[in-house]
Amino acid sequence: MYTVSGDILRERFPHRWSSCGSQLLEAMPFYHVYPGSRCLAIGTTGCNFRCRYCSNAYIAKEDPEIQQDRMYRLAPRQLVGLARKLNCRSIIFNVNEPTVSLPTLLEVAQEAKAAAIPMGCLTNGYTTVESTEVLASIFSFFNVSLKGISARFNKTYIGIDSSRPVLRNIRTLAQVRHVEITTPIVQGANDNEIDTIADFIAGVDPEIPWHVFRLLPEDEMKGAKYPDIHAIDAALQSARTRLPYVYFHNFIGSEWVHTLCPGCGHVVIERFSLGCGGDRLKRLLCEDSRCPDCGREIRLLRENACLGDI
Ligand code: SF4
């Protein structure tokens, strides 16, 4: 997605989008950001990872060059205009990895800030310290995919030597931005890391919402078995005692998509899961970010509190 000429690094395909359409935030998933609102979900092509189970491999792993004919061409101002036209509360980069399109996203962020539209993203978090700072200047909220911690898992399934950069960047981002974490569970690959990941999150900030995602493996792992719901639920029992916002979804009818008050256990946000990322808000019972029962504060990004530093 980049090319170097002399000392100059250039983006190869600026202002081109593999997707741009209105979606619910719960479907991203973001559970603690503007509940029930819609965003303009955008994506480009390419990724710095090569996960064996990628569900967007046709966009993330294909040569970007050959995808250009089917890309939308929209200048940043047009993209932000589309978000306004579709009554989107925010713009969220999903599908692939934002670090492969940073110059374009910096331009979008400038336009979005002028229009008072906050931006969020899904990222694998595998970036340099400098790139993480740039990401934090663009995006007000993050869902970082923490796929696994062990070297064995990362080498075998992701193609990287170590998760250390991802862990470092989560710590950094959690200090300055709203962060949620998603862990796609692949049975037999990373389900044995559930407690280790929970310990890590508890050490950074126990109130980080954690989405444990039942992954239906695709791409190179199409033949793998589907993760067992009851086994994962059992493995999450200990994590739930340490982390107040643990979710388990990506299957129809999940019972673990509601937000409970960490103080008294009262349901403060009710959702339902249609599977395949199709989660929906049912009832928001903590409009003022407080539990209606005991008054305890509920972590919720509701205002345009931070619009990035762009
Ligand atoms: S980080 Fe996401 S988009 Fe990139 S290869 Fe992995 S699953 Fe696919």
Short mmCIF file of C-alpha atoms in Angstrom, two decimals, residues 31 35 50 79 85 90 98 107 118 135 140 143 152 161 178 248 254 279 281-282 285:
data_model
loop_
_atom_site.label_atom_id
_atom_site.label_comp_id
_atom_site.label_asym_id
_atom_site.label_seq_id
_atom_site.Cartn_x
_atom_site.Cartn_y
_atom_site.Cartn_z
CA TYR A 31 -20.57 -1.70 22.87
CA PRO A 35 -25.03 3.01 21.84
CA ARG A 50 -1.54 -12.58 7.37
CA LEU A 79 -16.57 10.78 2.44
CA LYS A 85 -25.98 12.64 4.54
CA SER A 90 -19.21 8.66 13.65
CA PRO A 98 -5.81 1.42 9.18
CA GLU A 107 -6.94 13.82 5.54
CA PRO A 118 -15.54 11.55 15.71
CA LEU A 135 -3.48 6.59 15.07
CA SER A 140 -11.11 8.84 19.31
CA ASN A 143 -11.23 -1.75 19.17
CA ARG A 152 3.58 -20.10 19.50
CA ASP A 161 7.28 -13.30 16.23
CA HIS A 178 -11.45 4.87 24.68
CA PHE A 248 -19.10 -13.38 24.27
CA SER A 254 -25.91 -15.03 22.76
CA ASP A 279 -25.58 -7.24 17.24
CA LEU A 281 -29.14 -2.36 20.93
CA LYS A 282 -32.40 -3.24 22.65
CA LEU A 285 -30.97 2.07 30.71
#
